[in-house]
Each structure stands twice: as C-alpha cells, then as structure tokens.
mmCIF file of C-alpha atoms in Angstrom:
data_model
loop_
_atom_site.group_PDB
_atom_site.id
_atom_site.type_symbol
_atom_site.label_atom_id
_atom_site.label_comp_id
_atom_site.label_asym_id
_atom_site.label_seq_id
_atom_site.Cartn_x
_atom_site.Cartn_y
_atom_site.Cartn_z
ATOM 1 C CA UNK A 1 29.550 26.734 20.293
ATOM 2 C CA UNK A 2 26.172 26.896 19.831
ATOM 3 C CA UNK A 3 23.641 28.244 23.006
ATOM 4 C CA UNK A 4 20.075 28.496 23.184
ATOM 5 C CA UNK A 5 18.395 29.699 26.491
ATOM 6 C CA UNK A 6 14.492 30.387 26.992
ATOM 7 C CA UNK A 7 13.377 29.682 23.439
ATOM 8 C CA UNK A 8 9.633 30.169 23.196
ATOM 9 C CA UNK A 9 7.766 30.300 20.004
ATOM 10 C CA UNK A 10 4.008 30.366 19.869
ATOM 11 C CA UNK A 11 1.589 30.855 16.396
ATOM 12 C CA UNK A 12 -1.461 31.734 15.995
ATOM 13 C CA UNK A 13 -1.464 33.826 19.183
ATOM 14 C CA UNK A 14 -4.793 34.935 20.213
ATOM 15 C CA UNK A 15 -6.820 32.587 17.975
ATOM 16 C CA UNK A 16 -8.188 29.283 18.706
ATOM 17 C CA UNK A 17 -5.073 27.726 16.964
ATOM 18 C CA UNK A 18 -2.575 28.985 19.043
ATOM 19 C CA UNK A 19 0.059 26.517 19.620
ATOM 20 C CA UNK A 20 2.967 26.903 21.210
ATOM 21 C CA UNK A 21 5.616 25.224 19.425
ATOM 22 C CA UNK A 22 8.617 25.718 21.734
ATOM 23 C CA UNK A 23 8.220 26.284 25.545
ATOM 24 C CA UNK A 24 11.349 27.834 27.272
ATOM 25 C CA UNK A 25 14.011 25.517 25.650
ATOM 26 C CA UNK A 26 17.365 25.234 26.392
ATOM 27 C CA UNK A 27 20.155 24.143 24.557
ATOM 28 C CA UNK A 28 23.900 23.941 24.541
ATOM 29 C CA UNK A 29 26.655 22.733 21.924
ATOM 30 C CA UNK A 30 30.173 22.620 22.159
ATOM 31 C CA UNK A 31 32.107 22.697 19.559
ATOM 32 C CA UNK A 32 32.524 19.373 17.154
ATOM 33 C CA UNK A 33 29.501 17.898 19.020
ATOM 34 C CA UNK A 34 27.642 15.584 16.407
ATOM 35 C CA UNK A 35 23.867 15.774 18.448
ATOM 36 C CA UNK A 36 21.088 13.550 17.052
ATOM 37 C CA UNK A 37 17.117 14.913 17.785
ATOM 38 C CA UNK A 38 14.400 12.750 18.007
ATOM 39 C CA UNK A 39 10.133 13.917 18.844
ATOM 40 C CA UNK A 40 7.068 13.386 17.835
ATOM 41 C CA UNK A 41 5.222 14.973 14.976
ATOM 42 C CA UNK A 42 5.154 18.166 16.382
ATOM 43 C CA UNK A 43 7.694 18.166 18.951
ATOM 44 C CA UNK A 44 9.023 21.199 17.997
ATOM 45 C CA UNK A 45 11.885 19.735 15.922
ATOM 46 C CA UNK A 46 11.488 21.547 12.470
ATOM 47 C CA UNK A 47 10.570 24.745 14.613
ATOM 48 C CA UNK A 48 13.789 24.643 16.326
ATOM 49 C CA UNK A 49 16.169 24.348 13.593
ATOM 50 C CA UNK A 50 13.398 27.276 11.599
ATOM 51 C CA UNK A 51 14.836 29.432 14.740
ATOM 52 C CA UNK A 52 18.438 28.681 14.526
ATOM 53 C CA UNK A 53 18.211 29.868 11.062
ATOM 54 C CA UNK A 54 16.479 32.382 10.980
ATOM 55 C CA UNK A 55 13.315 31.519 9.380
ATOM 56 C CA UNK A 56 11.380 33.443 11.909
ATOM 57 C CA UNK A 57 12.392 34.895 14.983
ATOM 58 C CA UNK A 58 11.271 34.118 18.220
ATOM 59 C CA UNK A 59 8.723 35.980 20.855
ATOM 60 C CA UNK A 60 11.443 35.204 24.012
ATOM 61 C CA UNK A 61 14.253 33.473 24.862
ATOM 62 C CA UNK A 62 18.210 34.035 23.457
ATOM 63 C CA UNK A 63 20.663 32.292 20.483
ATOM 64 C CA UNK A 64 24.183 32.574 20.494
ATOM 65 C CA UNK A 65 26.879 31.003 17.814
ATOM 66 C CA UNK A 66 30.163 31.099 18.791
ATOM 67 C CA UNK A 67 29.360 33.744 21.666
ATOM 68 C CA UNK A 68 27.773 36.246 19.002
ATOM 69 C CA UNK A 69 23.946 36.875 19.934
ATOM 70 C CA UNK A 70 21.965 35.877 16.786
ATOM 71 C CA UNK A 71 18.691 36.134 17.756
ATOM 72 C CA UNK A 72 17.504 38.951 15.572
ATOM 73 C CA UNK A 73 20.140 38.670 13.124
ATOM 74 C CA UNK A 74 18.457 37.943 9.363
ATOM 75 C CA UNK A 75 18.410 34.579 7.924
ATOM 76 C CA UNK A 76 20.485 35.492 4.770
ATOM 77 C CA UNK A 77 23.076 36.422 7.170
ATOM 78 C CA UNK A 78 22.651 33.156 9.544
ATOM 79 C CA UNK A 79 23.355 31.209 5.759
ATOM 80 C CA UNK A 80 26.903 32.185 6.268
ATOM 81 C CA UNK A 81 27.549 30.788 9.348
ATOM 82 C CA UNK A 82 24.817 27.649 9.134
ATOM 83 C CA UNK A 83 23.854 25.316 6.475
ATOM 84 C CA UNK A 84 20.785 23.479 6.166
ATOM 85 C CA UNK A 85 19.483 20.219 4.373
ATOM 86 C CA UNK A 86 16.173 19.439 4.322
ATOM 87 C CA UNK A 87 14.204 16.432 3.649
ATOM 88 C CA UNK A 88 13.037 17.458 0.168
ATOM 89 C CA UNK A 89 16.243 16.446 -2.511
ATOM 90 C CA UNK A 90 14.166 19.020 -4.429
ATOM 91 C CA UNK A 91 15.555 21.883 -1.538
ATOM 92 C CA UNK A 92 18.736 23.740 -1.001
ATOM 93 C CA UNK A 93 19.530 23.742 -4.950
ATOM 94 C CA UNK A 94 18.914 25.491 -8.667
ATOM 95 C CA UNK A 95 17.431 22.864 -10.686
ATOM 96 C CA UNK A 96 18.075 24.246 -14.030
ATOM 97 C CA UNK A 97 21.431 25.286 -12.741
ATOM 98 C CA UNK A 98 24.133 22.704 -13.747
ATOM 99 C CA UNK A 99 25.808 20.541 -10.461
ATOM 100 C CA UNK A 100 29.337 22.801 -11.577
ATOM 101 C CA UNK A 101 27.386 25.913 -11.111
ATOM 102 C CA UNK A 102 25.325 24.807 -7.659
ATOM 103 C CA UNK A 103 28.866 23.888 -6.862
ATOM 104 C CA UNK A 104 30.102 27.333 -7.396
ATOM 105 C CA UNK A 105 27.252 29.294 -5.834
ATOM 106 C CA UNK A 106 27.905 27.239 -2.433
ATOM 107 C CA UNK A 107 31.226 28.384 -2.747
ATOM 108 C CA UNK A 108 30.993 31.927 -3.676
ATOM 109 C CA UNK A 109 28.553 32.233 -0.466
ATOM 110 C CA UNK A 110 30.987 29.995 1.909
ATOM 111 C CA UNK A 111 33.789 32.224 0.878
ATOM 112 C CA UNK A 112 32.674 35.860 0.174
ATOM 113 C CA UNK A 113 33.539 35.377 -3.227
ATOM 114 C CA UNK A 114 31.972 37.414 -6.343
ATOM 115 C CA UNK A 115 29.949 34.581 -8.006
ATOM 116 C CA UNK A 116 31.582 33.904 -11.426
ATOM 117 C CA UNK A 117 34.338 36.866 -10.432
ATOM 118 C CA UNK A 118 37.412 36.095 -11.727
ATOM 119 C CA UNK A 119 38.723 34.437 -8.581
ATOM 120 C CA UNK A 120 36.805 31.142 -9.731
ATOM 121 C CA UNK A 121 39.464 29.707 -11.771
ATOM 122 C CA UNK A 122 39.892 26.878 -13.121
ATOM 123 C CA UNK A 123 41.744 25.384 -9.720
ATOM 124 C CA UNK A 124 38.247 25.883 -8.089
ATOM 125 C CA UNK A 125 36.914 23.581 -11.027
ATOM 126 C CA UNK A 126 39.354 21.282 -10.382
ATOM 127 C CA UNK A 127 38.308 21.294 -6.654
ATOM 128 C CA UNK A 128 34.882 20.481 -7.451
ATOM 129 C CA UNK A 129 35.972 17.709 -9.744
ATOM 130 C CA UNK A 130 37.807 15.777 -6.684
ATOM 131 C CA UNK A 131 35.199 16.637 -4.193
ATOM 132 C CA UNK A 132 32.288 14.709 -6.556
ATOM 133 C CA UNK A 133 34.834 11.745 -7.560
ATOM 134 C CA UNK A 134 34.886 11.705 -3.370
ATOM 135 C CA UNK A 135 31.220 10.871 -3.488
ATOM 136 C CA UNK A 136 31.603 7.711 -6.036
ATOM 137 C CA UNK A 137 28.602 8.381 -7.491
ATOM 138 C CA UNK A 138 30.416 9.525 -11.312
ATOM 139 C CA UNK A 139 29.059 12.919 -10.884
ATOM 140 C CA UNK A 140 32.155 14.051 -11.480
ATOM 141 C CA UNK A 141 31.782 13.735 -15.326
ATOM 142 C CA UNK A 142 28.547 15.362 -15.420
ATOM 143 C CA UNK A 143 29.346 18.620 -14.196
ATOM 144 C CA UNK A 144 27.859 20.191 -16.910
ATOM 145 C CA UNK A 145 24.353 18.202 -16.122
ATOM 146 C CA UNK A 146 21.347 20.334 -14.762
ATOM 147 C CA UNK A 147 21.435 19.173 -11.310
ATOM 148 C CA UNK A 148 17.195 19.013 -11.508
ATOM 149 C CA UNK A 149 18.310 15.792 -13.623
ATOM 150 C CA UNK A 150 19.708 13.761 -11.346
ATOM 151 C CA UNK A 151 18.151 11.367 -9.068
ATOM 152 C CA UNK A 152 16.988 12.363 -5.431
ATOM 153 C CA UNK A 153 19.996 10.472 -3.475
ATOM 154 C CA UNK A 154 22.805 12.245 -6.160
ATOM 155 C CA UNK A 155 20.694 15.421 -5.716
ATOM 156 C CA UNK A 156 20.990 15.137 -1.526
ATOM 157 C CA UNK A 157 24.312 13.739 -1.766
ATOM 158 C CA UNK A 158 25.940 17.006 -3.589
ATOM 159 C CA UNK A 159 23.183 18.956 -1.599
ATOM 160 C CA UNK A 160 25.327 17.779 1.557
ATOM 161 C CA UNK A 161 28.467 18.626 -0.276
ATOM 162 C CA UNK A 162 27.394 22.424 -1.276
ATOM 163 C CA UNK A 163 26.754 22.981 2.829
ATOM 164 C CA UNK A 164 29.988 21.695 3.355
ATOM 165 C CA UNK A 165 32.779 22.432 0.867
ATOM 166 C CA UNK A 166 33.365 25.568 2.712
ATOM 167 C CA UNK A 167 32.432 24.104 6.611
ATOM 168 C CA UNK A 168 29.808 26.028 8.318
ATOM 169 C CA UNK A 169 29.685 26.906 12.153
ATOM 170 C CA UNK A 170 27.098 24.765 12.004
ATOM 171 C CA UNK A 171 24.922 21.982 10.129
ATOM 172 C CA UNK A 172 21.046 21.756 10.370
ATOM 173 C CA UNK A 173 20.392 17.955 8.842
ATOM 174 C CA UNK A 174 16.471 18.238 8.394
ATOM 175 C CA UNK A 175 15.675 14.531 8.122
ATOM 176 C CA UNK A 176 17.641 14.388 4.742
ATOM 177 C CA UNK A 177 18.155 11.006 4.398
ATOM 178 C CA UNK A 178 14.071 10.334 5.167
ATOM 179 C CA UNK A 179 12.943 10.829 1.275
ATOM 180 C CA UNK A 180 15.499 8.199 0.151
ATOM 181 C CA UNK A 181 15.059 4.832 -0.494
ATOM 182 C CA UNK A 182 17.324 2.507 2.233
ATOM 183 C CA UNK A 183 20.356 1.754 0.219
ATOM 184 C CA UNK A 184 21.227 5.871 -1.456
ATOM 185 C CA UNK A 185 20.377 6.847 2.745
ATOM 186 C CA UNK A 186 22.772 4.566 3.748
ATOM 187 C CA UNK A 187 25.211 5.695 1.450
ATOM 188 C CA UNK A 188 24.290 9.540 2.215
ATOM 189 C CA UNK A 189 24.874 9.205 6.327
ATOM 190 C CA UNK A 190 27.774 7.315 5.163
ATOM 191 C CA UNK A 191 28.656 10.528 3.151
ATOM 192 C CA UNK A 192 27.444 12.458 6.597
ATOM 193 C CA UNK A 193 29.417 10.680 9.250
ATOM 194 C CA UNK A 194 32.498 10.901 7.004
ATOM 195 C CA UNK A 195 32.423 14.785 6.262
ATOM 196 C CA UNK A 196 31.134 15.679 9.846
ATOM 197 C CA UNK A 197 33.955 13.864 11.480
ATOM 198 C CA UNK A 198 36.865 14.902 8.939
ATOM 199 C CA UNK A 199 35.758 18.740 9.361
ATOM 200 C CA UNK A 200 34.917 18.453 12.888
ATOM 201 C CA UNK A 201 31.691 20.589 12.236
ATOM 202 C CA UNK A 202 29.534 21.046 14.926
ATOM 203 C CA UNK A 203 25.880 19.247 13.808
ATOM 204 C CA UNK A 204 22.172 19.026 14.469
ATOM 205 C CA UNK A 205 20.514 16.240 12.616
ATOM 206 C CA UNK A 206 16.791 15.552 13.062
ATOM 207 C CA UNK A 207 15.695 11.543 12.590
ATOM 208 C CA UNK A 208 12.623 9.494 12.856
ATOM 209 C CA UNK A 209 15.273 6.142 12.921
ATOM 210 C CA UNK A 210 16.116 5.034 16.584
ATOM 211 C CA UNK A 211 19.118 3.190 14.957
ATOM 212 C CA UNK A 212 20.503 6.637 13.099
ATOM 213 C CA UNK A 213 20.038 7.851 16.057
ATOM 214 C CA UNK A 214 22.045 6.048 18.545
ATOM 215 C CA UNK A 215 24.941 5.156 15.517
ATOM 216 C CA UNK A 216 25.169 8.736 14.507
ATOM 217 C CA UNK A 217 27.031 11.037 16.687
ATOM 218 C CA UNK A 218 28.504 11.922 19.908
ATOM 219 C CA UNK A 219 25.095 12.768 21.656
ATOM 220 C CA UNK A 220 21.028 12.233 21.326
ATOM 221 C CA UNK A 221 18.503 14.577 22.659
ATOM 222 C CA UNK A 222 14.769 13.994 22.907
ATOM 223 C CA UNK A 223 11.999 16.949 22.439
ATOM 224 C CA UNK A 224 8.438 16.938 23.086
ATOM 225 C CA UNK A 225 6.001 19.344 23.202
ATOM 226 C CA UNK A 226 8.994 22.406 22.253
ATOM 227 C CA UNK A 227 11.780 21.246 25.348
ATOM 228 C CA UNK A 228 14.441 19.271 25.598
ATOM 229 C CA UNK A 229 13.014 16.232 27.951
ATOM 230 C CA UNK A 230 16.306 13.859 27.269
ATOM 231 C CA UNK A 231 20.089 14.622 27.348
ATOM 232 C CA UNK A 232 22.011 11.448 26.629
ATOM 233 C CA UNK A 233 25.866 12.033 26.142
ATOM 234 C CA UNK A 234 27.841 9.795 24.950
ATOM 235 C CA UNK A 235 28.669 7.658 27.652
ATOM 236 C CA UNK A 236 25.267 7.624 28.543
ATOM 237 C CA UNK A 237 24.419 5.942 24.900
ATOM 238 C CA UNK A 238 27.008 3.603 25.477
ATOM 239 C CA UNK A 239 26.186 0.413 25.948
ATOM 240 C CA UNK A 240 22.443 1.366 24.719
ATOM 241 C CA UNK A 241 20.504 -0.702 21.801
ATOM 242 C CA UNK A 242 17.870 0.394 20.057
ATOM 243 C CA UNK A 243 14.834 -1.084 22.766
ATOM 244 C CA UNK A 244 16.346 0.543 25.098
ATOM 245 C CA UNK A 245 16.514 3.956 23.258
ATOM 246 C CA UNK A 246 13.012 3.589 22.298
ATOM 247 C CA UNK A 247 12.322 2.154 25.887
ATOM 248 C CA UNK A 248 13.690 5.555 27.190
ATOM 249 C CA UNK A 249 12.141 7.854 24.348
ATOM 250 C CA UNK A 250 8.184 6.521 25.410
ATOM 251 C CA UNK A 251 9.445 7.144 29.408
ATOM 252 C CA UNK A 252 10.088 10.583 28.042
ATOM 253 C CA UNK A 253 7.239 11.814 25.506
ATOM 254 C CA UNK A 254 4.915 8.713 26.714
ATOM 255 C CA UNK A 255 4.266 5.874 24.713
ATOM 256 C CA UNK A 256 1.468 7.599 22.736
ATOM 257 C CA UNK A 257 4.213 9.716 21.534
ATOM 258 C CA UNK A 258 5.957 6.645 19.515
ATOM 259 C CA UNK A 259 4.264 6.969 16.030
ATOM 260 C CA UNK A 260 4.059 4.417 13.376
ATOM 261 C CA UNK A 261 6.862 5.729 11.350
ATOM 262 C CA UNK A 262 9.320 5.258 14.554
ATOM 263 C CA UNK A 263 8.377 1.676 15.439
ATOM 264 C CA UNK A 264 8.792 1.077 11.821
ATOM 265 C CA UNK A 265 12.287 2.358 11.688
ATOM 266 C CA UNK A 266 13.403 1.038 14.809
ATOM 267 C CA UNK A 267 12.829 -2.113 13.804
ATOM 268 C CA UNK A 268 13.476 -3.062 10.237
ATOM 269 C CA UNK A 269 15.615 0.696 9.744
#
C-alpha cells in the first residue's frame, strides 16, 4: 500500500521563481490498484512520481510503502522497492550494454543478486529467453544485440520488462507510451495491462490520452496545481466515455487547463 499525506514541494524558494509544485497532497493506494493520473503541464504530475522515488525529497508532508516511512529514505534504495519508466525509450537502460545484459542488471537489482556472480546461470538465461519470446517482438534472438540498437518501442517494451521481471512494490509509468508512434504504444499498454494484471502490481501511470485513461486501470485521479482535485474509482468510471471524462477533467482544472495535446488525444487517440 502506498500513502502519501501533506506532500508539499516548492523550488526556487525565496526567488521570484518560486513555484510550488505540490500543495498539501494526499494520496492513498491499496494494494493491486492500477491508478491512471491525468493534469496539465505542470500539474505536479512528474513532481509527484520525482517524490515517490526519491529524486528529491520533500520540504513537508509524509510517504509510506507498505507501512514503512520512506520519506527520507535515498533513491537508490527506493529502486528496490519501485520501478520507473519514463517517456524517453532512451531512459532506464545501458545502451552499449547488450538487451541479455540490461536483462541481467534488472535482475541482479530485483533480487539482491551479485551482478554476473555465479548465481546467474544459464537457467536465468533461459528465463530471459521466454520472457522476450513473451513480448513477440523476436528479441529473443538478439540477446546479444546492444540494446542502444533497437528501435524506441523494442527499447520501452524490454524497458517495461527490466522493471518487472522481478515485480516491484510499485510501478511509476512516466508517460512511456507518449514517444511512440500509435501502433508500438498500443502494443506496449497492451504489454502494460497484461503484466500489471498477471503480477497484481500496484501502479501509477501518468497519460495525456483521456481514452488510456479511462481503459487503463481500476481508478483515475486528476491533479492540478500539485493536489489531487478528482478521485474516480472504478464504479465511478463506469459507465463513463471519453466526453464525459474530459467533461469532468475541465470542471476540475477549468477548461483553460485542457491543452492541445489532450483534445488531440481524446479524440483521434
């Protein structure tokens, strides 16, 4: 379970740029909940999954995972409970690394393993083998491939399986399908909903698409201007299309709030 009470975060404090990027947000996630965010540029998305993990920490407010207070604990340490994918495919790997050794550095981390100990035999190989075939994208014959080589969706998709082989506490999906052209996105949420439901791992996925966001998960919340404004569980989405969604998200933030990008999505995404 995943609790956040009083989050505030402000930069720039004391110059004319201060902003304050979260404002006393609260938060709570049971366990196995699948919870889509949508905001605004500047919402306080980004900033909110930055203080899950650790990036920074925060000037007030409290985070607890699985009942253990993390709010000063250091980011490498956060990386073994919570794994992160960002938008960049270029993120979250070793380019010159080959896709059999990002494999095996996920999994040394997941698992407290000695990196190249021993202990990585060839079973683990044979592991990573079936767990590429399971993306059916023939990575699995390329294992010896620097993974800077492949192509932004293959890159995200065994991104997506490094933060999951061994399942996290929680996942952090950082708009990671947004860099993708429609088709390898699809594919990847695909990918998502398929691994997120099988492991039952508790997730956070930030979107700019109104329709990822209401055919994703179990929940949708709404930020603007660093707090939670919207709470809609599932039976609350029920029944909800993507006007309405969109209908509810300018009652929320206010229709200035509804960029572009979002009416784009909502209505050829």
């Amino acid at each position: 379970m995943l609790k956040i009470t009083g989050l505030e975060k402000t930069f720039a404090n004391g110059t004319p740029n201060r902003h304050t990027a979260l404002c006393g947000l609260d938060l709570t996630l049971q366990d196995g909940d699948f919870v889509t965010v949508l905001g605004s540029n500047g919402a306080g998305k980004t900033t909110l999954f930055n203080a899950i993990a650790g990036t920074f920490f925060c000037d007030r407010g409290r985070i607890e995972l699985d009942g253990k207070n993390i709010t000063f604990m250091p980011e490498h340490k956060r990386a073994r409970m919570i794994s992160r994918i960002f938008q960049d495919p270029m993120k979250g790997t070793a380019p010159t690394l080959t896709i059999e050794e990002n494999l095996a550095l996920a999994y040394a981390r997941g698992t407290g393993r000695r990196l190249f100990s021993p202990s990585m035999t060839k079973k683990d190989c044979s592991r990573f083998r079936e767990l590429l075939a399971a993306l059916g994208m023939g990575l699995e014959d390329r294992m010896t491939t620097p993974i800077g080589l492949l192509s932004g969706g293959q890159r995200q998709a065994v991104t997506l399986l490094m933060c999951t082989m061994v399942p996290p506490r929680l996942l952090l999906l950082d708009e990671h399908t947004a860099a993708l052209d429609p088709v390898t996105a699809e594919k990847v949420l695909a990918l998502t909903r398929e691994i997120v439901r099988r492991d039952s791992i508790t997730t956070m996925m930030i979107t700019h698409n109104i329709a990822s966001a209401l055919a994703l998960g179990n929940r949708t919340i709404i930020l603007n201007h660093g707090s939670v404004v919207m709470d809609l569980d599932a039976e609350m989405r029920t029944g909800l299309d993507e006007t309405e969604l969109l209908a509810l998200y300018r009652s929320a933030c206010g229709s200035g709030a509804v960029s572009d990008r979002t009416l784009l999505t909502e209505k050829n995404g």
